Short mmCIF file of C-alpha atoms in Angstrom, two decimals:
data_model
loop_
_atom_site.label_atom_id
_atom_site.label_comp_id
_atom_site.label_asym_id
_atom_site.label_seq_id
_atom_site.Cartn_x
_atom_site.Cartn_y
_atom_site.Cartn_z
CA UNK A 1 -52.63 -30.29 39.13
CA UNK A 2 -51.93 -30.94 35.45
CA UNK A 3 -53.63 -28.66 32.95
CA UNK A 4 -54.70 -29.76 29.48
CA UNK A 5 -55.66 -27.51 26.60
CA UNK A 6 -59.13 -27.86 25.24
CA UNK A 7 -59.18 -29.82 21.98
CA UNK A 8 -60.14 -26.75 20.00
CA UNK A 9 -57.10 -24.87 21.45
CA UNK A 10 -54.72 -27.70 20.48
CA UNK A 11 -56.02 -27.60 16.94
CA UNK A 12 -55.58 -23.82 16.78
CA UNK A 13 -51.94 -23.94 17.91
CA UNK A 14 -51.13 -26.81 15.55
CA UNK A 15 -52.49 -24.82 12.62
CA UNK A 16 -50.54 -21.74 13.78
CA UNK A 17 -47.26 -23.68 13.93
CA UNK A 18 -47.87 -25.14 10.47
CA UNK A 19 -48.61 -21.71 8.94
CA UNK A 20 -45.51 -20.21 10.55
CA UNK A 21 -43.31 -23.02 9.19
CA UNK A 22 -44.69 -22.68 5.65
CA UNK A 23 -44.24 -18.90 5.62
CA UNK A 24 -40.65 -19.26 6.85
CA UNK A 25 -39.82 -21.74 4.10
CA UNK A 26 -41.35 -19.44 1.51
CA UNK A 27 -39.14 -16.59 2.68
CA UNK A 28 -35.85 -18.51 2.51
CA UNK A 29 -35.17 -18.12 -1.24
CA UNK A 30 -35.97 -14.42 -1.01
CA UNK A 31 -33.69 -13.94 2.01
CA UNK A 32 -30.76 -15.68 0.32
CA UNK A 33 -31.18 -14.05 -3.07
CA UNK A 34 -28.78 -11.20 -2.38
CA UNK A 35 -26.56 -9.67 0.30
CA UNK A 36 -28.34 -8.53 3.40
CA UNK A 37 -31.26 -10.87 2.73
CA UNK A 38 -33.27 -8.64 0.39
CA UNK A 39 -33.25 -6.43 -2.66
CA UNK A 40 -32.60 -7.22 -6.31
CA UNK A 41 -30.19 -9.89 -7.40
CA UNK A 42 -27.04 -8.93 -9.31
CA UNK A 43 -23.29 -8.70 -9.03
CA UNK A 44 -21.92 -8.09 -5.56
CA UNK A 45 -18.62 -8.69 -3.78
CA UNK A 46 -18.36 -10.56 -0.48
CA UNK A 47 -16.52 -8.76 2.30
CA UNK A 48 -13.91 -11.51 2.07
CA UNK A 49 -13.82 -12.46 -1.63
CA UNK A 50 -13.56 -16.18 -2.37
CA UNK A 51 -10.19 -17.67 -3.18
CA UNK A 52 -10.09 -19.39 -6.54
CA UNK A 53 -8.16 -22.27 -8.06
CA UNK A 54 -6.94 -21.64 -11.64
CA UNK A 55 -5.90 -24.55 -13.85
CA UNK A 56 -4.82 -23.05 -17.17
CA UNK A 57 -3.22 -24.38 -20.36
CA UNK A 58 -2.01 -21.64 -22.71
CA UNK A 59 -0.47 -21.87 -26.18
CA UNK A 60 1.61 -19.09 -27.70
CA UNK A 61 1.98 -18.63 -31.44
CA UNK A 62 4.72 -16.02 -31.41
CA UNK A 63 5.01 -15.79 -35.19
CA UNK A 64 1.39 -14.69 -35.58
CA UNK A 65 1.08 -12.97 -32.21
CA UNK A 66 -1.66 -15.28 -30.98
CA UNK A 67 -2.31 -16.36 -27.41
CA UNK A 68 -5.01 -18.92 -26.78
CA UNK A 69 -5.85 -21.24 -23.98
CA UNK A 70 -8.41 -23.02 -21.89
CA UNK A 71 -8.87 -24.00 -18.30
CA UNK A 72 -11.07 -24.01 -15.25
CA UNK A 73 -11.68 -21.62 -12.39
CA UNK A 74 -12.97 -23.20 -9.19
CA UNK A 75 -14.16 -21.29 -6.14
CA UNK A 76 -16.33 -21.84 -3.08
CA UNK A 77 -18.88 -19.34 -1.86
CA UNK A 78 -17.84 -18.76 1.75
CA UNK A 79 -20.23 -15.84 2.18
CA UNK A 80 -23.63 -16.04 3.88
CA UNK A 81 -25.60 -15.06 0.76
CA UNK A 82 -25.89 -16.58 -2.69
CA UNK A 83 -23.76 -15.45 -5.62
CA UNK A 84 -25.51 -15.44 -8.98
CA UNK A 85 -23.25 -13.15 -11.06
CA UNK A 86 -19.48 -13.17 -11.54
CA UNK A 87 -17.16 -10.65 -13.18
CA UNK A 88 -14.19 -11.71 -15.29
CA UNK A 89 -11.14 -9.64 -16.19
CA UNK A 90 -11.06 -9.87 -19.98
CA UNK A 91 -12.24 -7.88 -22.97
CA UNK A 92 -13.60 -9.10 -26.28
CA UNK A 93 -13.38 -7.72 -29.77
CA UNK A 94 -12.14 -8.55 -33.27
CA UNK A 95 -8.86 -9.94 -31.92
CA UNK A 96 -9.99 -11.19 -28.51
CA UNK A 97 -12.59 -13.71 -27.37
CA UNK A 98 -13.74 -15.51 -24.26
CA UNK A 99 -16.20 -18.32 -23.66
CA UNK A 100 -17.41 -19.24 -20.18
CA UNK A 101 -19.53 -22.27 -19.35
CA UNK A 102 -20.74 -24.24 -16.34
CA UNK A 103 -21.16 -28.01 -16.73
CA UNK A 104 -21.01 -27.55 -20.49
CA UNK A 105 -23.71 -24.86 -20.52
CA UNK A 106 -22.40 -21.69 -22.24
CA UNK A 107 -22.90 -18.36 -20.48
CA UNK A 108 -23.41 -15.10 -22.35
CA UNK A 109 -21.90 -11.87 -21.03
CA UNK A 110 -24.51 -9.57 -19.53
CA UNK A 111 -22.82 -6.49 -20.97
CA UNK A 112 -24.12 -7.14 -24.49
CA UNK A 113 -24.59 -3.69 -25.99
CA UNK A 114 -24.08 -4.63 -29.66
CA UNK A 115 -20.63 -3.04 -29.54
CA UNK A 116 -17.76 -4.51 -31.54
CA UNK A 117 -15.69 -4.52 -28.35
CA UNK A 118 -16.78 -5.33 -24.82
CA UNK A 119 -14.46 -3.83 -22.21
CA UNK A 120 -13.22 -5.58 -19.10
CA UNK A 121 -14.68 -6.78 -16.82
CA UNK A 122 -17.29 -9.03 -18.39
CA UNK A 123 -20.28 -10.05 -16.25
CA UNK A 124 -21.86 -13.52 -16.37
CA UNK A 125 -25.09 -14.73 -14.75
CA UNK A 126 -24.67 -18.26 -13.36
CA UNK A 127 -27.20 -20.93 -14.43
CA UNK A 128 -28.35 -21.07 -10.83
CA UNK A 129 -27.37 -19.08 -7.77
CA UNK A 130 -24.32 -20.39 -5.95
CA UNK A 131 -25.53 -20.85 -2.40
CA UNK A 132 -23.42 -20.36 0.69
CA UNK A 133 -20.93 -23.17 1.16
CA UNK A 134 -21.29 -24.46 -2.42
CA UNK A 135 -18.46 -24.76 -4.98
CA UNK A 136 -18.60 -23.99 -8.69
CA UNK A 137 -16.33 -24.76 -11.64
CA UNK A 138 -16.19 -22.29 -14.52
CA UNK A 139 -14.86 -23.65 -17.80
CA UNK A 140 -13.12 -21.02 -19.92
CA UNK A 141 -11.56 -20.76 -23.36
CA UNK A 142 -9.82 -17.57 -24.42
CA UNK A 143 -7.91 -16.03 -27.28
CA UNK A 144 -6.18 -12.72 -27.92
CA UNK A 145 -3.40 -11.14 -29.93
CA UNK A 146 -0.17 -9.99 -28.31
CA UNK A 147 3.03 -8.52 -29.74
CA UNK A 148 5.44 -11.25 -28.64
CA UNK A 149 9.23 -11.12 -29.00
CA UNK A 150 10.96 -10.40 -31.26
CA UNK A 151 8.20 -8.13 -32.62
CA UNK A 152 8.20 -6.45 -29.24
CA UNK A 153 10.75 -7.49 -26.67
CA UNK A 154 10.31 -8.45 -23.95
CA UNK A 155 6.70 -9.26 -23.05
CA UNK A 156 5.64 -8.95 -19.41
CA UNK A 157 2.10 -9.52 -18.17
CA UNK A 158 0.15 -10.13 -14.98
CA UNK A 159 -3.11 -10.64 -16.92
CA UNK A 160 -2.07 -13.45 -19.24
CA UNK A 161 -5.39 -15.26 -18.88
CA UNK A 162 -8.89 -14.39 -17.62
CA UNK A 163 -9.39 -14.01 -13.88
CA UNK A 164 -12.23 -13.21 -11.50
CA UNK A 165 -12.81 -9.61 -10.51
CA UNK A 166 -14.21 -8.81 -7.07
CA UNK A 167 -14.45 -5.03 -7.36
CA UNK A 168 -10.67 -4.87 -7.50
CA UNK A 169 -10.18 -6.56 -4.11
CA UNK A 170 -7.29 -9.00 -4.15
CA UNK A 171 -6.91 -12.40 -2.50
CA UNK A 172 -4.46 -15.26 -2.58
CA UNK A 173 -5.56 -17.63 -5.31
CA UNK A 174 -3.83 -20.87 -6.31
CA UNK A 175 -2.50 -21.51 -9.81
CA UNK A 176 -1.48 -24.45 -11.96
CA UNK A 177 -0.41 -23.11 -15.36
CA UNK A 178 1.14 -24.79 -18.36
CA UNK A 179 2.70 -22.55 -21.02
CA UNK A 180 3.29 -23.97 -24.48
CA UNK A 181 6.15 -21.74 -25.62
CA UNK A 182 7.81 -21.91 -29.05
CA UNK A 183 11.56 -22.61 -29.19
CA UNK A 184 13.89 -19.63 -28.89
CA UNK A 185 11.94 -17.77 -26.23
CA UNK A 186 12.98 -17.50 -22.59
CA UNK A 187 10.07 -17.85 -20.20
CA UNK A 188 9.64 -17.02 -16.53
CA UNK A 189 6.43 -17.22 -14.53
CA UNK A 190 4.96 -17.05 -11.06
CA UNK A 191 5.43 -20.23 -9.06
CA UNK A 192 7.82 -23.14 -9.37
CA UNK A 193 8.02 -25.32 -12.46
CA UNK A 194 7.17 -28.97 -11.85
CA UNK A 195 9.54 -30.84 -14.21
CA UNK A 196 7.26 -33.88 -14.28
CA UNK A 197 4.13 -32.05 -15.42
CA UNK A 198 5.63 -28.97 -17.05
CA UNK A 199 3.27 -26.82 -14.99
CA UNK A 200 4.01 -23.74 -12.90
CA UNK A 201 2.53 -24.29 -9.45
CA UNK A 202 1.75 -21.38 -7.12
CA UNK A 203 -0.37 -22.40 -4.12
CA UNK A 204 -1.03 -18.87 -2.81
CA UNK A 205 -0.48 -15.85 -5.02
CA UNK A 206 -2.09 -12.45 -5.46
CA UNK A 207 -1.53 -12.55 -9.21
CA UNK A 208 0.21 -14.66 -11.84
CA UNK A 209 2.99 -13.09 -13.91
CA UNK A 210 4.51 -14.21 -17.21
CA UNK A 211 7.71 -12.95 -18.84
CA UNK A 212 8.80 -13.81 -22.39
CA UNK A 213 12.04 -12.67 -23.95
CA UNK A 214 14.47 -13.53 -26.71
CA UNK A 215 18.22 -13.85 -26.33
CA UNK A 216 18.05 -13.85 -22.53
CA UNK A 217 20.33 -15.42 -19.94
CA UNK A 218 18.89 -17.24 -16.92
CA UNK A 219 20.68 -17.90 -13.65
CA UNK A 220 19.17 -19.70 -10.66
CA UNK A 221 20.08 -20.79 -7.16
CA UNK A 222 18.24 -22.29 -4.21
CA UNK A 223 18.49 -20.36 -0.94
CA UNK A 224 16.89 -21.81 2.18
CA UNK A 225 13.99 -23.26 0.22
CA UNK A 226 13.58 -20.27 -2.10
CA UNK A 227 14.44 -20.62 -5.79
CA UNK A 228 15.93 -17.31 -6.97
CA UNK A 229 16.10 -16.75 -10.73
CA UNK A 230 17.41 -13.81 -12.72
CA UNK A 231 16.62 -13.21 -16.38
CA UNK A 232 18.75 -10.67 -18.23
CA UNK A 233 20.14 -9.63 -21.58
CA UNK A 234 23.83 -10.16 -22.27
CA UNK A 235 24.49 -6.49 -21.56
CA UNK A 236 22.43 -6.50 -18.37
CA UNK A 237 23.86 -9.75 -17.00
CA UNK A 238 26.44 -8.05 -14.75
CA UNK A 239 23.79 -6.00 -12.97
CA UNK A 240 21.59 -9.10 -12.73
CA UNK A 241 24.47 -10.99 -11.09
CA UNK A 242 24.63 -8.34 -8.34
CA UNK A 243 20.86 -8.60 -7.92
CA UNK A 244 21.13 -12.39 -7.58
CA UNK A 245 23.85 -12.17 -4.92
CA UNK A 246 21.90 -9.49 -3.07
CA UNK A 247 18.63 -11.44 -3.21
CA UNK A 248 20.47 -14.41 -1.71
CA UNK A 249 21.66 -12.26 1.21
CA UNK A 250 18.39 -10.37 1.71
CA UNK A 251 16.34 -13.57 1.90
CA UNK A 252 18.75 -15.05 4.44
CA UNK A 253 18.57 -11.81 6.46
CA UNK A 254 14.78 -11.57 6.27
CA UNK A 255 14.26 -15.20 7.25
CA UNK A 256 16.56 -14.77 10.24
CA UNK A 257 14.80 -11.58 11.32
CA UNK A 258 11.17 -12.43 10.53
CA UNK A 259 11.25 -16.22 10.70
CA UNK A 260 10.05 -16.95 7.16
CA UNK A 261 10.00 -15.92 3.51
CA UNK A 262 6.45 -15.91 2.12
CA UNK A 263 7.06 -17.69 -1.20
CA UNK A 264 9.27 -20.51 -2.44
CA UNK A 265 10.35 -18.59 -5.53
CA UNK A 266 11.61 -15.16 -6.63
CA UNK A 267 12.25 -14.16 -10.23
CA UNK A 268 14.02 -10.93 -11.18
CA UNK A 269 13.40 -9.78 -14.76
CA UNK A 270 14.60 -6.76 -16.76
CA UNK A 271 12.39 -3.68 -16.68
CA UNK A 272 12.69 -0.43 -18.62
CA UNK A 273 15.80 1.17 -20.08
CA UNK A 274 16.53 3.84 -17.45
CA UNK A 275 17.41 3.56 -13.76
CA UNK A 276 13.92 4.28 -12.53
CA UNK A 277 13.88 1.72 -9.75
CA UNK A 278 11.67 -1.34 -10.06
CA UNK A 279 8.21 -2.72 -9.42
CA UNK A 280 6.42 -5.94 -8.45
CA UNK A 281 5.10 -7.48 -11.68
CA UNK A 282 3.19 -10.19 -9.84
CA UNK A 283 3.64 -12.52 -6.91
CA UNK A 284 7.24 -13.74 -6.83
CA UNK A 285 8.22 -11.69 -9.89
CA UNK A 286 9.91 -8.27 -9.78
CA UNK A 287 11.25 -6.07 -12.56
CA UNK A 288 14.40 -4.00 -12.07
CA UNK A 289 14.90 -1.17 -14.53
CA UNK A 290 18.06 -0.09 -16.28
CA UNK A 291 20.15 -3.24 -15.95
CA UNK A 292 21.94 -2.48 -19.21
CA UNK A 293 23.19 0.85 -17.80
CA UNK A 294 25.64 -0.95 -15.49
CA UNK A 295 29.23 0.26 -15.82
CA UNK A 296 32.26 -1.81 -14.85
CA UNK A 297 33.74 -0.65 -11.55
CA UNK A 298 30.67 1.25 -10.37
CA UNK A 299 29.39 0.95 -6.81
CA UNK A 300 26.90 -1.92 -6.39
CA UNK A 301 24.84 0.16 -3.93
CA UNK A 302 22.04 1.01 -6.37
CA UNK A 303 21.50 -2.62 -7.34
CA UNK A 304 21.65 -3.82 -3.74
CA UNK A 305 19.17 -1.21 -2.64
CA UNK A 306 16.59 -1.81 -5.38
CA UNK A 307 16.81 -5.59 -4.95
CA UNK A 308 16.23 -5.33 -1.20
CA UNK A 309 13.45 -2.82 -1.85
CA UNK A 310 11.55 -5.13 -4.20
CA UNK A 311 11.96 -8.11 -1.88
CA UNK A 312 10.41 -5.98 0.86
CA UNK A 313 7.35 -5.65 -1.35
CA UNK A 314 7.03 -9.43 -1.64
CA UNK A 315 6.31 -9.43 2.09
CA UNK A 316 4.22 -6.27 1.92
CA UNK A 317 2.00 -6.04 -1.15
CA UNK A 318 2.16 -9.64 -2.32
CA UNK A 319 1.95 -11.53 0.99
CA UNK A 320 0.15 -8.92 3.10
CA UNK A 321 -2.26 -7.10 0.80
CA UNK A 322 -3.10 -3.41 1.03
CA UNK A 323 -6.69 -2.29 1.55
CA UNK A 324 -6.41 1.46 0.97
CA UNK A 325 -6.55 3.88 -1.95
CA UNK A 326 -4.14 5.55 -2.17
CA UNK A 327 -2.35 2.42 -0.99
CA UNK A 328 0.67 3.39 1.08
CA UNK A 329 1.08 1.05 4.05
CA UNK A 330 2.52 -1.82 1.98
CA UNK A 331 5.10 0.53 0.49
CA UNK A 332 6.07 2.00 3.86
CA UNK A 333 6.36 -1.40 5.55
CA UNK A 334 8.32 -2.84 2.62
CA UNK A 335 10.72 0.11 2.76
CA UNK A 336 11.15 -0.61 6.46
CA UNK A 337 12.48 -4.05 5.54
CA UNK A 338 14.97 -2.79 2.95
CA UNK A 339 16.09 -0.04 5.36
CA UNK A 340 16.61 -2.59 8.11
CA UNK A 341 18.70 -4.77 5.81
CA UNK A 342 20.85 -1.97 4.39
CA UNK A 343 21.54 -0.35 7.76
CA UNK A 344 22.12 -3.53 9.78
CA UNK A 345 24.44 -4.92 7.13
CA UNK A 346 26.31 -1.61 6.98
CA UNK A 347 25.66 -1.33 3.23
CA UNK A 348 23.95 2.07 3.46
CA UNK A 349 23.89 3.42 7.04
CA UNK A 350 22.18 6.62 5.87
CA UNK A 351 19.29 4.88 4.10
CA UNK A 352 16.68 5.94 6.68
CA UNK A 353 17.88 9.55 6.59
CA UNK A 354 17.58 9.56 2.78
CA UNK A 355 13.93 8.50 2.87
CA UNK A 356 13.10 11.08 5.53
CA UNK A 357 15.15 13.79 3.81
CA UNK A 358 13.08 13.58 0.64
CA UNK A 359 9.90 14.02 2.69
CA UNK A 360 11.36 17.01 4.55
CA UNK A 361 12.31 18.62 1.26
CA UNK A 362 8.63 18.48 0.35
CA UNK A 363 7.69 20.14 3.65
CA UNK A 364 10.24 22.91 3.04
CA UNK A 365 8.78 23.41 -0.44
CA UNK A 366 5.39 24.12 1.10
CA UNK A 367 3.68 21.02 -0.30
CA UNK A 368 0.56 19.64 1.35
CA UNK A 369 1.91 16.30 2.55
CA UNK A 370 -1.37 14.87 3.90
CA UNK A 371 -1.43 11.12 3.24
CA UNK A 372 -5.10 10.16 3.62
CA UNK A 373 -6.79 12.04 0.79
CA UNK A 374 -9.32 10.93 -1.87
CA UNK A 375 -7.87 9.48 -5.08
CA UNK A 376 -9.47 12.30 -7.09
CA UNK A 377 -7.44 14.82 -5.08
CA UNK A 378 -4.22 12.91 -5.73
CA UNK A 379 -4.73 13.37 -9.47
CA UNK A 380 -4.79 17.16 -9.01
CA UNK A 381 -1.54 17.38 -7.02
CA UNK A 382 1.08 19.30 -9.04
CA UNK A 383 4.15 17.64 -7.49
CA UNK A 384 5.41 14.03 -7.47
CA UNK A 385 3.04 12.64 -4.84
CA UNK A 386 4.20 9.04 -5.29
CA UNK A 387 7.84 9.89 -4.63
CA UNK A 388 7.45 12.64 -2.02
CA UNK A 389 4.50 11.37 0.02
CA UNK A 390 3.99 7.65 -0.63
CA UNK A 391 7.68 6.68 -0.86
CA UNK A 392 9.09 9.26 1.59
CA UNK A 393 6.60 10.55 4.15
CA UNK A 394 4.90 7.18 4.57
CA UNK A 395 8.03 5.26 5.61
CA UNK A 396 8.80 8.23 7.88
CA UNK A 397 5.51 7.44 9.64
CA UNK A 398 6.67 3.87 10.31
CA UNK A 399 10.11 5.07 11.47
CA UNK A 400 8.40 7.51 13.88
CA UNK A 401 6.20 4.71 15.21
CA UNK A 402 9.35 2.64 15.83
CA UNK A 403 10.77 5.55 17.85
CA UNK A 404 7.54 6.05 19.79
CA UNK A 405 6.82 2.44 20.75
CA UNK A 406 10.38 1.19 21.13
CA UNK A 407 12.05 -1.55 19.14
CA UNK A 408 10.68 -4.61 21.06
CA UNK A 409 7.04 -3.53 20.70
CA UNK A 410 7.52 -2.36 17.12
CA UNK A 411 9.07 -5.67 16.04
CA UNK A 412 6.20 -7.60 17.66
CA UNK A 413 3.70 -5.51 15.69
CA UNK A 414 5.64 -5.84 12.44
CA UNK A 415 5.86 -9.61 12.75
CA UNK A 416 2.29 -9.96 14.00
CA UNK A 417 0.93 -8.22 10.91
CA UNK A 418 2.91 -10.58 8.67
CA UNK A 419 1.66 -13.61 10.59
CA UNK A 420 -2.00 -12.64 10.91
CA UNK A 421 -2.61 -10.83 7.63
CA UNK A 422 -0.97 -13.05 5.02
CA UNK A 423 -3.34 -13.18 2.05
CA UNK A 424 -5.54 -10.48 3.59
CA UNK A 425 -5.90 -6.75 3.18
CA UNK A 426 -4.32 -4.51 5.82
CA UNK A 427 -5.27 -0.83 5.70
CA UNK A 428 -3.73 1.86 7.85
CA UNK A 429 -6.70 1.91 10.25
CA UNK A 430 -6.38 -1.87 10.67
CA UNK A 431 -2.69 -1.30 11.36
CA UNK A 432 -3.54 1.35 13.96
CA UNK A 433 -5.79 -1.14 15.76
CA UNK A 434 -3.05 -3.80 15.74
CA UNK A 435 -0.66 -1.27 17.30
CA UNK A 436 -3.21 -0.32 19.94
CA UNK A 437 -3.95 -3.94 20.84
CA UNK A 438 -0.26 -4.71 21.18
CA UNK A 439 0.56 -1.66 23.31
CA UNK A 440 -2.71 -1.16 25.18
CA UNK A 441 -2.72 2.56 24.40
CA UNK A 442 -4.73 4.81 22.11
CA UNK A 443 -2.66 5.96 19.14
CA UNK A 444 -5.30 8.08 17.40
CA UNK A 445 -3.27 11.21 18.21
CA UNK A 446 -0.26 9.75 16.37
CA UNK A 447 -2.04 8.55 13.22
CA UNK A 448 -4.27 11.63 12.98
CA UNK A 449 -1.23 13.89 12.88
CA UNK A 450 0.97 11.80 10.61
CA UNK A 451 -1.65 10.39 8.22
CA UNK A 452 -4.57 12.82 8.21
CA UNK A 453 -2.83 16.18 8.49
CA UNK A 454 -0.04 18.30 7.04
CA UNK A 455 1.57 18.81 10.45
CA UNK A 456 5.35 18.54 10.72
CA UNK A 457 7.90 17.93 13.47
CA UNK A 458 10.25 20.69 14.61
CA UNK A 459 11.74 20.59 18.10
CA UNK A 460 14.86 22.37 19.24
CA UNK A 461 17.13 22.38 22.28
CA UNK A 462 16.68 25.93 23.57
CA UNK A 463 19.13 25.78 26.49
CA UNK A 464 21.36 23.51 28.57
CA UNK A 465 22.77 24.01 32.04
CA UNK A 466 24.88 21.84 34.34
CA UNK A 467 25.32 22.72 38.03
CA UNK A 468 27.47 21.04 40.67
CA UNK A 469 25.36 19.20 43.22
CA UNK A 470 26.85 16.73 45.63
CA UNK A 471 27.95 14.13 44.82
CA UNK A 472 27.95 15.14 41.12
CA UNK A 473 25.93 17.38 38.83
CA UNK A 474 22.32 18.32 38.13
CA UNK A 475 21.85 19.18 34.45
CA UNK A 476 18.91 20.81 32.68
CA UNK A 477 17.98 20.46 29.02
CA UNK A 478 15.21 22.74 27.73
CA UNK A 479 13.40 21.51 24.60
CA UNK A 480 10.87 23.66 22.74
CA UNK A 481 8.27 22.72 20.14
CA UNK A 482 8.48 24.97 17.08
CA UNK A 483 6.60 22.82 14.56
CA UNK A 484 2.91 21.97 14.20
CA UNK A 485 3.13 18.33 15.30
CA UNK A 486 3.40 16.98 18.84
CA UNK A 487 5.53 13.93 19.58
CA UNK A 488 7.47 12.55 22.54
CA UNK A 489 11.08 13.32 21.56
CA UNK A 490 13.95 11.21 22.93
CA UNK A 491 16.81 13.35 24.25
CA UNK A 492 20.24 11.89 24.92
CA UNK A 493 22.47 13.61 27.49
CA UNK A 494 26.20 12.91 27.09
CA UNK A 495 28.49 13.61 30.04
CA UNK A 496 32.20 14.40 30.22
CA UNK A 497 33.09 11.03 31.74
CA UNK A 498 31.61 9.21 28.72
CA UNK A 499 28.37 8.20 30.41
CA UNK A 500 25.01 8.97 28.83
CA UNK A 501 21.29 8.87 29.58
CA UNK A 502 18.13 9.15 27.48
CA UNK A 503 14.89 10.79 28.57
CA UNK A 504 11.74 11.55 26.60
CA UNK A 505 9.77 14.80 26.45
CA UNK A 506 6.05 15.08 27.25
CA UNK A 507 4.20 15.52 23.96
CA UNK A 508 1.53 17.75 25.50
CA UNK A 509 4.01 20.43 26.56
CA UNK A 510 5.35 23.14 24.28
CA UNK A 511 8.39 23.51 26.53
CA UNK A 512 10.03 20.61 28.35
CA UNK A 513 12.78 20.93 30.93
CA UNK A 514 14.49 17.56 31.41
CA UNK A 515 16.60 17.04 34.51
CA UNK A 516 19.61 14.67 34.55
CA UNK A 517 21.58 13.63 37.65
CA UNK A 518 25.14 12.52 36.90
CA UNK A 519 28.64 12.18 38.31
CA UNK A 520 30.16 14.32 35.55
CA UNK A 521 29.23 17.62 33.93
CA UNK A 522 26.90 17.66 30.92
CA UNK A 523 28.89 17.79 27.69
CA UNK A 524 26.16 17.72 25.04
CA UNK A 525 22.45 17.01 24.50
CA UNK A 526 21.14 15.40 21.32
CA UNK A 527 17.57 15.18 20.04
CA UNK A 528 16.39 11.91 18.51
CA UNK A 529 19.66 10.00 19.00
CA UNK A 530 18.47 7.02 16.90
CA UNK A 531 17.64 9.38 14.01
CA UNK A 532 14.24 7.78 13.43
CA UNK A 533 12.21 11.00 13.41
CA UNK A 534 11.74 13.08 10.26
CA UNK A 535 12.25 16.43 11.96
CA UNK A 536 13.05 19.86 10.55
CA UNK A 537 16.03 21.79 11.86
CA UNK A 538 14.81 25.23 10.75
CA UNK A 539 11.42 26.98 10.39
CA UNK A 540 9.30 26.38 7.30
CA UNK A 541 9.28 29.51 5.12
CA UNK A 542 5.79 31.03 4.68
CA UNK A 543 3.96 30.23 1.43
#
């Protein structure tokens, strides 16, 4: 039997459906007004900030120290909620200005407090909210004063023009930049110069760097699709030549090992006066300090090391972005690359030991070497935290992980992070999860000890014994834990006939007795034969 609603019931349900539809439509603007579907509108940052396209034309008046330019910034809102306010990295004042407009409609900065100077960042309310999936084009015109060469030589900047600010989170933007430079100045910039348009093109870059100098020498060469350029003074040209040769070799090595180089360009510029190392100025641009200190006949080791080191940070820091503060993973993983290059090439076989040795010196000095601490605590640390912890303990963590997981698994993880996280942030907890997915094992015990504590490794061979047992020998190696950290420790047994065998201790035991069966008598036992573990060889003195 077929049932039919009474007419009055049909009318009731029709009215109910209509009311429900109208109320839902009324709620939509409110739900999309801000993240999470409610609350006041205002500036907010998407979990994955939008990637922007910058098309910039800049003119430099070196004589008067003026920089001015115009351009557009295009981005798409890929988030689920509308964006109605953007932040721009720029400040305004007597010598600096910025205008922002959308479709010719000027926008006024929200931070108008009648001050002569407005600090960066500046906040702008869009004419209408940028809904999910929509694209917007910001038109900008900017001006500022800069001490250009020769008033101040050289000039290096990674904030040459205004850029979007997403609470400091970085992404890979694309850039097309034309620099109108007066004669007599040497220029270098992120990207590759298109000779037809005169524009520097960088399709995926964390930041855009500009270098201006006077009386500089430029040398370039193409290496497997990567344009390497060095810029140097006459006095620093010999050091720069070593850097160029080394960059050539490092890029070939890295491409063979990892399968790719992340950018089609690399520019090496002069940094400060002393041999302080170097730093990544911007994507594809690194500064190397102290080039003019080069002496004829000196070992090239320093220049080879620092060049390899900075190239490591193009993979880690510029290609894979760091998501932590203090940011340490990108430094540790970049150091892993330069260590791999220097040791495999036989340039500096002790490079790994040098990194670990500096960390162990900090342990012996009684420093708190905990890595994962709040930034405010870092500021209170009385010792060189950047050198001792970030640049020494942190790579020791990666070396220890290599020892724990074994080279095949470690290389898979290293390459997987480069493949999957290009242009994305990778924090140490993300890295832990990648390691756990690859190996199928929980590694919380490892990262908690190395990253979140001041524990240290100290194991020692307490005794060895080798007894005849047909048809050969049964040998015993006793290993004791004397430090505060627990790790599986590889132990190599070497026998009198030249044979050898490696076994690994159980991390849960304070005392391990490893048994080896061999044809010949035990000659020697060695802890950590690959020398990948930063391990003390004597007790830490009490504070």
